[in-house]
Amino acid sequence: MPPRPDHPAAPAAERPRVPRFTRAEHRVHRATAALMAVCVLTAGCLYLPFLAELVGRRALMVTVHEWSGILLPVPLLLGLGSRALRTDLTRLNRYGPHDRQWLRAALRRRGGRPAGKFNAGQKLYAAWIAGAVLVMLGTGLLMWFTLPQALGLARPGGTPIAPLVWRTGATFVHDWLALAVVLVIAGHVWKAFGDPESRRGLRTGSVDAQWARREHPLWEHEDNTR
C-alpha cells in the first residue's frame, strides 16, 4: 500500500503544500537580485584589474553601476502595492522571544529553533541588507555629485558644495561596505543552496507542509493571530 500524501515517505510531489510567496513577491525578489548582481559585477570590473582588462569600457561600467545602484530600491517600492509584500515586511520587522531562542540555538548549534514565517536569521539579514543598500546609495550619490559645478550647485566663489574630504570618506565607506555586502550575499546564497525547499517556495510560491511545520513551526499560529 503506498504511503499517505502527508507521510514522510510519500513522494515530494504528492505531499500537501502551503502557499508561501505571491507572484508579486517573487518578482520583487528576482528584480532586486538582478540589480544587485549587476552592481556587484560592474563593481568588480571597476576594482579588479583582471576583470577591468578583460571587459574594458570603463566609462560604460561606471554608468551601468551608477544606474543599477540608483534603481536598486525601485522593485521594493513598486512592490509595496502588494498587500502580501507589506504583510511580510511587517513580519520581518517584528521580533519576539522565539527569535532570541532561535539565535541562541543557531550560535550554539544545538537546541530547538522556533520560527514564524521568517526565522531570526532571515529577519536580521533583511534588516542588514536594507540598511546597507541605503548607505551604499547615499555614499554613491555623494561620490557621483562631488563636482556640483556641473549641476549649477557651486557656491558663488566656485568652491564645490561637497568638499573633497566628503568624497574621500564616502569612497572609503562605499568600498568597504561593498565588500561586506558581497560576503553577506554570498552567505545568503550558500544557505539558500543548502535548503532546496526554501528555494522552491520562492520559485513556485508554495512549500511542502512538512517542511513548513519543521522549519517554521510558529508560522501557522502567526497567521491565525494577525
Coordinates of N, CA and C in Angstrom, one line a residue:
M1 N 0.9 -1.2 0.0 CA 0.0 0.0 0.0 C 0.9 1.2 0.0
P2 N 0.7 2.2 -0.9 CA 1.5 3.4 -1.0 C 1.3 4.3 0.3
P3 N 2.3 5.0 0.7 CA 2.1 5.9 1.9 C 1.1 7.0 1.6
R4 N 0.5 7.5 2.7 CA -0.4 8.6 2.6 C 0.4 9.8 2.1
P5 N -0.4 10.8 1.4 CA 0.3 12.0 1.0 C 1.1 12.8 2.0
D6 N 0.5 12.8 3.3 CA 1.2 13.5 4.4 C 2.2 12.7 5.1
H7 N 2.5 11.5 4.7 CA 3.5 10.7 5.3 C 4.9 11.1 4.8
P8 N 5.9 11.1 5.7 CA 7.3 11.5 5.3 C 7.8 10.7 4.1
A9 N 7.4 9.4 4.0 CA 7.9 8.6 2.9 C 7.2 8.8 1.6
A10 N 6.2 9.6 1.6 CA 5.4 9.9 0.3 C 6.3 10.8 -0.6
P11 N 6.2 10.6 -1.9 CA 7.0 11.4 -2.9 C 6.7 12.9 -2.6
A12 N 7.7 13.7 -2.8 CA 7.6 15.2 -2.5 C 6.4 15.8 -3.4
A13 N 6.3 15.3 -4.6 CA 5.3 15.9 -5.5 C 3.9 15.6 -5.0
E14 N 3.7 14.5 -4.2 CA 2.4 14.2 -3.7 C 2.0 14.7 -2.3
R15 N 3.0 15.2 -1.6 CA 2.7 15.7 -0.3 C 2.0 17.1 -0.3
P16 N 1.2 17.4 0.6 CA 0.5 18.7 0.6 C 1.4 19.8 0.7
R17 N 1.0 20.9 0.1 CA 1.9 22.1 0.1 C 1.0 23.3 0.6
V18 N 1.8 24.3 1.1 CA 1.1 25.5 1.6 C 1.7 26.7 0.9
P19 N 0.9 27.7 0.6 CA 1.3 28.9 -0.1 C 2.3 29.7 0.8
R20 N 3.4 30.2 0.2 CA 4.4 31.0 1.0 C 4.6 32.4 0.4
F21 N 4.7 32.5 -0.9 CA 5.0 33.8 -1.5 C 4.1 34.0 -2.7
T22 N 3.7 35.2 -3.0 CA 2.9 35.6 -4.1 C 3.8 35.9 -5.3
R23 N 3.1 36.0 -6.5 CA 3.9 36.3 -7.7 C 4.6 37.7 -7.6
A24 N 3.9 38.6 -6.9 CA 4.5 40.0 -6.8 C 5.8 39.9 -6.0
E25 N 5.7 39.1 -4.9 CA 6.9 39.0 -4.0 C 8.1 38.3 -4.8
H26 N 7.7 37.3 -5.6 CA 8.7 36.6 -6.4 C 9.4 37.6 -7.4
R27 N 8.6 38.4 -8.0 CA 9.1 39.4 -9.0 C 10.0 40.4 -8.3
V28 N 9.6 40.9 -7.1 CA 10.4 41.9 -6.4 C 11.7 41.3 -6.0
H29 N 11.7 40.1 -5.6 CA 13.0 39.4 -5.2 C 13.9 39.2 -6.4
R30 N 13.3 38.8 -7.5 CA 14.1 38.5 -8.7 C 14.7 39.8 -9.2
A31 N 13.9 40.8 -9.3 CA 14.4 42.1 -9.9 C 15.4 42.7 -9.0
T32 N 15.2 42.6 -7.7 CA 16.2 43.2 -6.7 C 17.5 42.4 -6.8
A33 N 17.4 41.1 -6.9 CA 18.6 40.2 -7.0 C 19.4 40.5 -8.3
A34 N 18.6 40.7 -9.4 CA 19.3 41.0 -10.7 C 20.0 42.4 -10.6
L35 N 19.4 43.4 -10.1 CA 20.1 44.7 -10.0 C 21.3 44.6 -9.0
M36 N 21.2 43.8 -7.9 CA 22.3 43.7 -7.0 C 23.4 43.0 -7.8
A37 N 23.1 41.9 -8.6 CA 24.1 41.2 -9.3 C 24.8 42.1 -10.3
V38 N 24.1 43.0 -10.9 CA 24.7 44.0 -11.9 C 25.6 44.9 -11.1
C39 N 25.2 45.4 -10.0 CA 26.0 46.3 -9.1 C 27.3 45.6 -8.8
V40 N 27.2 44.3 -8.3 CA 28.4 43.6 -7.9 C 29.4 43.3 -9.1
L41 N 28.8 42.9 -10.2 CA 29.6 42.6 -11.4 C 30.3 43.8 -11.9
T42 N 29.6 44.9 -12.0 CA 30.2 46.1 -12.6 C 31.2 46.7 -11.6
A43 N 31.0 46.5 -10.3 CA 32.0 47.0 -9.3 C 33.3 46.2 -9.5
G44 N 33.1 44.9 -9.7 CA 34.3 44.0 -9.9 C 35.1 44.5 -11.1
C45 N 34.3 44.9 -12.2 CA 35.0 45.4 -13.4 C 35.7 46.7 -13.2
L46 N 35.3 47.4 -12.1 CA 35.9 48.7 -11.9 C 37.1 48.6 -10.9
Y47 N 37.1 47.6 -10.0 CA 38.1 47.5 -9.0 C 39.1 46.3 -9.1
L48 N 38.7 45.3 -9.9 CA 39.6 44.2 -10.0 C 40.4 44.3 -11.4
P49 N 41.7 44.4 -11.4 CA 42.4 44.6 -12.6 C 42.2 43.6 -13.7
F50 N 42.1 42.3 -13.4 CA 42.0 41.3 -14.4 C 40.6 41.4 -15.1
L51 N 39.6 41.8 -14.3 CA 38.3 42.0 -14.9 C 38.2 43.3 -15.7
A52 N 38.9 44.3 -15.2 CA 38.9 45.6 -15.9 C 39.6 45.4 -17.3
E53 N 40.7 44.6 -17.3 CA 41.4 44.4 -18.6 C 40.5 43.5 -19.5
L54 N 39.8 42.6 -18.9 CA 39.0 41.7 -19.7 C 37.8 42.4 -20.4
V55 N 37.2 43.2 -19.6 CA 35.9 43.9 -20.1 C 36.2 45.2 -20.8
G56 N 37.1 46.0 -20.3 CA 37.4 47.3 -20.8 C 36.2 48.2 -20.7
R57 N 36.1 49.3 -21.5 CA 34.9 50.2 -21.5 C 34.6 50.6 -20.1
R58 N 35.5 51.2 -19.4 CA 35.3 51.6 -18.0 C 34.2 52.6 -17.9
A59 N 34.1 53.5 -18.8 CA 33.1 54.5 -18.7 C 31.7 53.9 -18.7
L60 N 31.5 52.9 -19.6 CA 30.2 52.2 -19.6 C 29.9 51.5 -18.3
M61 N 31.0 50.8 -17.8 CA 30.8 50.1 -16.5 C 30.4 51.1 -15.4
V62 N 31.0 52.2 -15.4 CA 30.7 53.2 -14.3 C 29.2 53.6 -14.5
T63 N 28.8 53.9 -15.7 CA 27.4 54.3 -15.9 C 26.4 53.2 -15.5
V64 N 26.6 52.0 -15.9 CA 25.8 50.9 -15.6 C 25.7 50.7 -14.1
H65 N 26.9 50.8 -13.4 CA 27.0 50.6 -12.0 C 26.2 51.7 -11.2
E66 N 26.3 52.9 -11.7 CA 25.6 54.0 -11.0 C 24.1 53.9 -11.1
W67 N 23.6 53.6 -12.3 CA 22.2 53.5 -12.5 C 21.6 52.2 -11.9
S68 N 22.3 51.1 -11.9 CA 21.7 49.9 -11.3 C 21.7 50.1 -9.8
G69 N 22.6 50.9 -9.2 CA 22.5 51.2 -7.8 C 21.4 52.1 -7.5
I70 N 21.1 53.1 -8.3 CA 20.0 54.1 -8.1 C 18.7 53.3 -8.2
L71 N 18.6 52.4 -9.1 CA 17.4 51.7 -9.3 C 17.1 50.5 -8.3
L72 N 18.1 50.2 -7.5 CA 18.0 49.1 -6.6 C 16.8 49.1 -5.7
P73 N 16.4 50.2 -5.1 CA 15.2 50.2 -4.2 C 13.9 50.2 -5.0
V74 N 13.9 50.4 -6.3 CA 12.7 50.6 -7.1 C 11.8 49.4 -7.1
P75 N 12.3 48.1 -7.3 CA 11.4 47.0 -7.2 C 10.6 46.9 -5.9
L76 N 11.3 47.1 -4.8 CA 10.6 47.1 -3.5 C 9.5 48.2 -3.4
L77 N 9.9 49.4 -3.8 CA 8.9 50.5 -3.7 C 7.7 50.2 -4.6
L78 N 7.9 49.6 -5.8 CA 6.8 49.3 -6.6 C 6.0 48.1 -6.0
G79 N 6.7 47.2 -5.4 CA 6.0 46.0 -4.8 C 5.2 46.4 -3.6
L80 N 5.3 47.6 -3.0 CA 4.5 48.0 -1.8 C 3.0 48.0 -2.2
G81 N 2.7 48.0 -3.5 CA 1.3 47.9 -3.8 C 0.7 46.6 -3.5
S82 N 1.6 45.6 -3.2 CA 1.1 44.2 -2.9 C 0.8 44.1 -1.4
R83 N -0.4 43.7 -1.0 CA -0.7 43.6 0.4 C 0.1 42.5 1.0
A84 N 0.4 41.4 0.3 CA 1.1 40.3 0.8 C 2.6 40.7 1.1
L85 N 3.1 41.5 0.2 CA 4.5 42.0 0.5 C 4.5 42.9 1.7
R86 N 3.6 43.8 1.9 CA 3.5 44.6 3.0 C 3.4 43.8 4.3
T87 N 2.6 42.8 4.2 CA 2.4 41.9 5.4 C 3.7 41.2 5.8
D88 N 4.4 40.7 4.8 CA 5.7 40.0 5.0 C 6.7 41.0 5.5
L89 N 6.7 42.3 5.1 CA 7.7 43.3 5.6 C 7.4 43.5 7.1
T90 N 6.1 43.5 7.4 CA 5.8 43.6 8.9 C 6.3 42.5 9.7
R91 N 6.1 41.3 9.1 CA 6.7 40.1 9.8 C 8.2 40.2 10.0
L92 N 8.9 40.7 9.0 CA 10.3 40.8 9.0 C 10.8 41.8 10.1
N93 N 10.0 42.8 10.4 CA 10.3 43.8 11.3 C 9.8 43.6 12.7
R94 N 9.2 42.4 12.9 CA 8.6 42.1 14.2 C 9.4 41.0 14.9
Y95 N 10.0 41.3 16.1 CA 10.8 40.3 16.8 C 10.1 39.9 18.1
G96 N 10.4 38.6 18.5 CA 9.8 38.1 19.7 C 10.7 37.2 20.5
P97 N 10.3 36.7 21.6 CA 11.2 35.9 22.4 C 11.7 34.6 21.6
H98 N 10.9 34.1 20.7 CA 11.3 32.9 19.9 C 12.5 33.3 19.0
D99 N 12.6 34.5 18.6 CA 13.7 34.9 17.8 C 15.0 34.9 18.6
R100 N 15.0 35.3 19.8 CA 16.2 35.2 20.6 C 16.6 33.7 20.9
Q101 N 15.6 32.9 21.1 CA 15.8 31.5 21.2 C 16.4 30.9 20.0
W102 N 15.9 31.3 18.8 CA 16.5 30.8 17.5 C 17.9 31.2 17.4
L103 N 18.3 32.4 17.7 CA 19.7 32.9 17.6 C 20.6 32.2 18.6
R104 N 20.1 32.0 19.8 CA 21.0 31.2 20.8 C 21.2 29.8 20.3
A105 N 20.2 29.2 19.8 CA 20.3 27.8 19.3 C 21.2 27.8 18.0
A106 N 21.1 28.8 17.2 CA 22.0 28.8 16.0 C 23.4 29.0 16.4
L107 N 23.7 29.9 17.3 CA 25.1 30.1 17.8 C 25.7 28.9 18.5
R108 N 24.9 28.2 19.2 CA 25.3 27.0 20.0 C 25.3 25.7 19.1
R109 N 24.6 25.9 18.0 CA 24.4 24.7 17.1 C 23.7 23.5 17.8
R110 N 22.8 23.8 18.6 CA 22.0 22.8 19.3 C 20.8 23.5 19.9
G111 N 19.8 22.6 20.1 CA 18.5 23.1 20.7 C 17.5 23.5 19.6
G112 N 16.3 23.7 20.0 CA 15.2 24.0 19.0 C 15.3 25.4 18.5
R113 N 14.8 25.5 17.3 CA 14.9 26.8 16.6 C 13.5 27.2 16.2
P114 N 12.7 27.7 17.1 CA 11.3 28.1 16.7 C 11.3 29.3 15.8
A115 N 10.4 29.3 14.9 CA 10.4 30.5 13.9 C 9.0 30.6 13.3
G116 N 8.6 31.8 13.0 CA 7.3 32.0 12.3 C 7.6 31.9 10.8
K117 N 7.0 32.6 10.0 CA 7.2 32.5 8.6 C 8.6 32.8 8.2
F118 N 9.3 33.7 9.0 CA 10.7 34.0 8.8 C 11.4 33.8 10.1
N119 N 12.6 33.1 10.0 CA 13.3 32.9 11.2 C 14.2 34.2 11.6
A120 N 14.8 34.2 12.7 CA 15.6 35.3 13.2 C 16.7 35.7 12.2
G121 N 17.3 34.6 11.7 CA 18.4 34.9 10.7 C 18.0 35.6 9.5
Q122 N 16.8 35.2 9.0 CA 16.3 35.9 7.8 C 15.9 37.3 8.1
K123 N 15.4 37.6 9.3 CA 15.0 38.9 9.7 C 16.2 39.8 9.8
L124 N 17.3 39.3 10.5 CA 18.5 40.1 10.6 C 19.1 40.4 9.2
Y125 N 19.1 39.4 8.3 CA 19.6 39.6 7.0 C 18.9 40.7 6.3
A126 N 17.5 40.6 6.3 CA 16.7 41.6 5.6 C 17.0 43.0 6.2
A127 N 17.1 43.1 7.5 CA 17.3 44.5 8.1 C 18.7 45.0 7.7
W128 N 19.7 44.1 7.8 CA 21.1 44.5 7.5 C 21.2 44.9 6.0
I129 N 20.7 44.1 5.1 CA 20.8 44.4 3.7 C 20.1 45.7 3.3
A130 N 18.9 45.9 3.9 CA 18.2 47.2 3.7 C 19.0 48.4 4.1
G131 N 19.6 48.3 5.3 CA 20.4 49.4 5.8 C 21.6 49.6 4.9
A132 N 22.3 48.5 4.5 CA 23.5 48.6 3.7 C 23.1 49.2 2.3
V133 N 22.0 48.9 1.8 CA 21.6 49.5 0.5 C 21.4 51.0 0.6
L134 N 20.8 51.4 1.7 CA 20.6 52.9 1.9 C 21.9 53.6 2.0
V135 N 22.9 53.0 2.8 CA 24.2 53.6 3.0 C 24.9 53.6 1.7
M136 N 24.9 52.5 0.9 CA 25.6 52.5 -0.4 C 25.0 53.5 -1.3
L137 N 23.7 53.6 -1.3 CA 23.0 54.6 -2.2 C 23.5 56.0 -1.8
G138 N 23.5 56.3 -0.5 CA 23.9 57.7 -0.1 C 25.3 58.0 -0.4
T139 N 26.2 57.1 -0.1 CA 27.6 57.3 -0.4 C 27.9 57.4 -1.9
G140 N 27.2 56.5 -2.6 CA 27.4 56.5 -4.1 C 26.9 57.8 -4.7
L141 N 25.8 58.4 -4.2 CA 25.4 59.7 -4.8 C 26.4 60.8 -4.4
L142 N 26.9 60.7 -3.2 CA 27.9 61.7 -2.8 C 29.1 61.7 -3.6
M143 N 29.6 60.4 -4.0 CA 30.7 60.3 -4.9 C 30.4 60.8 -6.3
W144 N 29.2 60.6 -6.7 CA 28.8 60.9 -8.1 C 28.7 62.5 -8.2
F145 N 28.2 63.1 -7.2 CA 27.9 64.6 -7.3 C 29.0 65.4 -6.5
T146 N 30.2 64.9 -6.5 CA 31.2 65.7 -5.8 C 31.6 66.9 -6.6
L147 N 31.3 67.0 -7.8 CA 31.6 68.2 -8.6 C 30.3 68.9 -9.0
P148 N 29.7 69.6 -8.0 CA 28.4 70.3 -8.2 C 28.4 71.4 -9.3
Q149 N 29.5 71.8 -9.7 CA 29.5 72.9 -10.7 C 28.8 72.4 -12.0
A150 N 28.9 71.1 -12.2 CA 28.3 70.5 -13.4 C 26.7 70.6 -13.3
L151 N 26.2 70.7 -12.0 CA 24.8 70.8 -11.8 C 24.4 72.2 -11.5
G152 N 25.3 73.2 -11.5 CA 25.0 74.5 -11.2 C 24.7 74.7 -9.7
L153 N 25.4 73.9 -8.9 CA 25.2 74.0 -7.4 C 26.4 74.5 -6.7
A154 N 27.4 75.0 -7.4 CA 28.6 75.5 -6.7 C 28.3 76.8 -6.0
R155 N 29.0 77.1 -5.0 CA 29.0 78.4 -4.3 C 29.4 79.5 -5.2
P156 N 29.0 80.7 -4.9 CA 29.4 81.9 -5.8 C 30.9 81.9 -6.1
G157 N 31.7 81.5 -5.1 CA 33.2 81.6 -5.3 C 33.7 80.4 -6.2
G158 N 32.9 79.5 -6.5 CA 33.3 78.3 -7.3 C 33.7 77.1 -6.5
T159 N 33.7 77.2 -5.2 CA 34.0 76.1 -4.3 C 32.9 75.1 -4.3
P160 N 33.2 73.8 -4.6 CA 32.1 72.8 -4.6 C 31.4 72.7 -3.2
I161 N 30.1 72.5 -3.3 CA 29.3 72.3 -2.1 C 29.8 71.1 -1.3
A162 N 30.1 70.0 -2.0 CA 30.6 68.8 -1.4 C 32.1 68.8 -1.4
P163 N 32.8 69.0 -0.3 CA 34.2 69.1 -0.2 C 34.9 67.7 -0.6
L164 N 36.1 67.8 -1.0 CA 36.8 66.6 -1.4 C 36.9 65.6 -0.2
V165 N 37.0 66.1 1.0 CA 37.1 65.2 2.1 C 35.8 64.3 2.3
W166 N 34.7 64.9 1.9 CA 33.4 64.1 1.9 C 33.5 63.0 0.9
R167 N 34.1 63.2 -0.3 CA 34.2 62.2 -1.3 C 35.1 61.1 -0.8
T168 N 36.2 61.5 -0.1 CA 37.2 60.5 0.4 C 36.5 59.6 1.4
G169 N 35.8 60.2 2.3 CA 35.1 59.4 3.3 C 34.0 58.6 2.7
A170 N 33.3 59.1 1.8 CA 32.2 58.3 1.1 C 32.8 57.2 0.4
T171 N 33.9 57.4 -0.3 CA 34.6 56.3 -1.1 C 35.0 55.2 -0.1
F172 N 35.6 55.6 1.0 CA 36.1 54.6 2.0 C 34.9 53.7 2.5
V173 N 33.8 54.4 2.9 CA 32.7 53.6 3.4 C 32.1 52.8 2.3
H174 N 31.9 53.4 1.1 CA 31.3 52.7 0.0 C 32.1 51.4 -0.4
D175 N 33.4 51.5 -0.5 CA 34.2 50.4 -0.9 C 34.2 49.2 0.2
W176 N 34.4 49.6 1.4 CA 34.4 48.5 2.4 C 33.1 47.9 2.7
L177 N 32.0 48.8 2.6 CA 30.7 48.2 2.8 C 30.3 47.3 1.6
A178 N 30.8 47.7 0.4 CA 30.5 46.8 -0.7 C 31.1 45.4 -0.5
L179 N 32.3 45.4 0.0 CA 33.0 44.1 0.3 C 32.1 43.3 1.3
A180 N 31.7 44.0 2.4 CA 30.8 43.3 3.3 C 29.5 42.8 2.7
V181 N 28.9 43.6 1.8 CA 27.7 43.2 1.2 C 27.9 41.9 0.3
V182 N 29.0 41.9 -0.4 CA 29.4 40.7 -1.2 C 29.5 39.5 -0.3
L183 N 30.2 39.6 0.8 CA 30.3 38.5 1.7 C 29.0 38.0 2.3
V184 N 28.2 39.0 2.7 CA 26.9 38.6 3.3 C 26.0 38.0 2.2
I185 N 26.0 38.5 1.0 CA 25.1 37.9 0.0 C 25.6 36.5 -0.4
A186 N 26.9 36.3 -0.4 CA 27.5 35.0 -0.6 C 27.0 34.0 0.4
G187 N 27.0 34.4 1.7 CA 26.5 33.6 2.7 C 25.0 33.3 2.6
H188 N 24.2 34.3 2.1 CA 22.8 34.1 1.9 C 22.6 33.1 0.8
V189 N 23.3 33.2 -0.3 CA 23.2 32.3 -1.4 C 23.6 30.9 -1.0
W190 N 24.7 30.8 -0.2 CA 25.1 29.5 0.3 C 24.1 28.8 1.1
K191 N 23.5 29.5 2.0 CA 22.4 29.0 2.8 C 21.2 28.6 2.0
A192 N 20.9 29.4 1.0 CA 19.8 29.0 0.1 C 20.0 27.7 -0.7
F193 N 21.2 27.5 -1.1 CA 21.5 26.3 -1.8 C 21.5 25.1 -0.9
G194 N 21.6 25.3 0.4 CA 21.5 24.2 1.3 C 20.1 23.9 1.7
D195 N 19.2 24.7 1.2 CA 17.8 24.4 1.6 C 16.9 24.5 0.3
P196 N 16.9 23.3 -0.4 CA 16.1 23.3 -1.7 C 14.7 23.7 -1.6
E197 N 14.0 23.3 -0.5 CA 12.6 23.6 -0.3 C 12.3 25.1 -0.2
S198 N 13.3 25.8 0.5 CA 13.1 27.2 0.6 C 13.2 27.9 -0.7
R199 N 14.2 27.4 -1.6 CA 14.3 28.0 -2.9 C 13.1 27.6 -3.7
R200 N 12.5 26.4 -3.6 CA 11.3 26.0 -4.3 C 10.2 26.9 -3.9
G201 N 10.1 27.3 -2.7 CA 9.0 28.1 -2.2 C 9.0 29.5 -2.9
L202 N 10.2 30.0 -3.0 CA 10.4 31.3 -3.7 C 10.1 31.2 -5.2
R203 N 10.5 30.1 -5.8 CA 10.3 29.9 -7.2 C 8.8 29.6 -7.6
T204 N 8.2 28.7 -6.8 CA 6.8 28.3 -7.1 C 5.7 29.0 -6.3
G205 N 6.1 29.6 -5.2 CA 5.1 30.2 -4.3 C 4.6 29.3 -3.2
S206 N 4.9 28.0 -3.2 CA 4.4 27.2 -2.2 C 5.5 26.3 -1.7
V207 N 5.4 25.7 -0.4 CA 6.4 24.9 0.2 C 5.7 23.6 0.7
D208 N 6.5 22.6 0.9 CA 6.0 21.3 1.5 C 5.5 21.6 2.9
A209 N 4.3 21.1 3.2 CA 3.7 21.4 4.5 C 4.5 20.8 5.7
Q210 N 5.2 19.6 5.4 CA 6.0 19.1 6.5 C 7.2 19.9 6.7
W211 N 7.8 20.5 5.7 CA 9.0 21.4 5.8 C 8.5 22.6 6.6
A212 N 7.4 23.1 6.3 CA 6.9 24.3 7.0 C 6.7 24.1 8.5
R213 N 6.1 22.9 8.8 CA 5.9 22.6 10.3 C 7.3 22.4 11.0
R214 N 8.3 21.8 10.2 CA 9.6 21.5 10.9 C 10.4 22.8 11.0
E215 N 10.5 23.6 9.9 CA 11.4 24.7 9.9 C 10.8 26.0 10.5
H216 N 9.4 26.1 10.4 CA 8.7 27.3 10.8 C 7.5 26.9 11.6
P217 N 7.7 26.3 12.7 CA 6.6 25.7 13.5 C 5.6 26.8 14.0
L218 N 6.0 28.0 14.1 CA 5.1 29.1 14.6 C 4.4 29.8 13.5
W219 N 4.6 29.4 12.3 CA 4.0 30.1 11.1 C 2.5 30.1 11.2
E220 N 2.0 28.9 11.4 CA 0.5 28.7 11.4 C -0.1 29.5 12.5
H221 N 0.5 29.5 13.7 CA 0.0 30.3 14.8 C 0.1 31.8 14.5
E222 N 1.2 32.2 13.8 CA 1.4 33.6 13.4 C 0.3 34.1 12.5
D223 N -0.1 33.2 11.5 CA -1.2 33.6 10.6 C -2.5 33.7 11.3
N224 N -2.7 32.9 12.3 CA -4.0 32.9 12.9 C -4.2 34.0 13.9
T225 N -3.1 34.7 14.2 CA -3.2 35.8 15.2 C -3.0 37.1 14.6
R226 N -2.9 37.2 13.3 CA -2.7 38.6 12.6 C -4.0 39.3 12.7

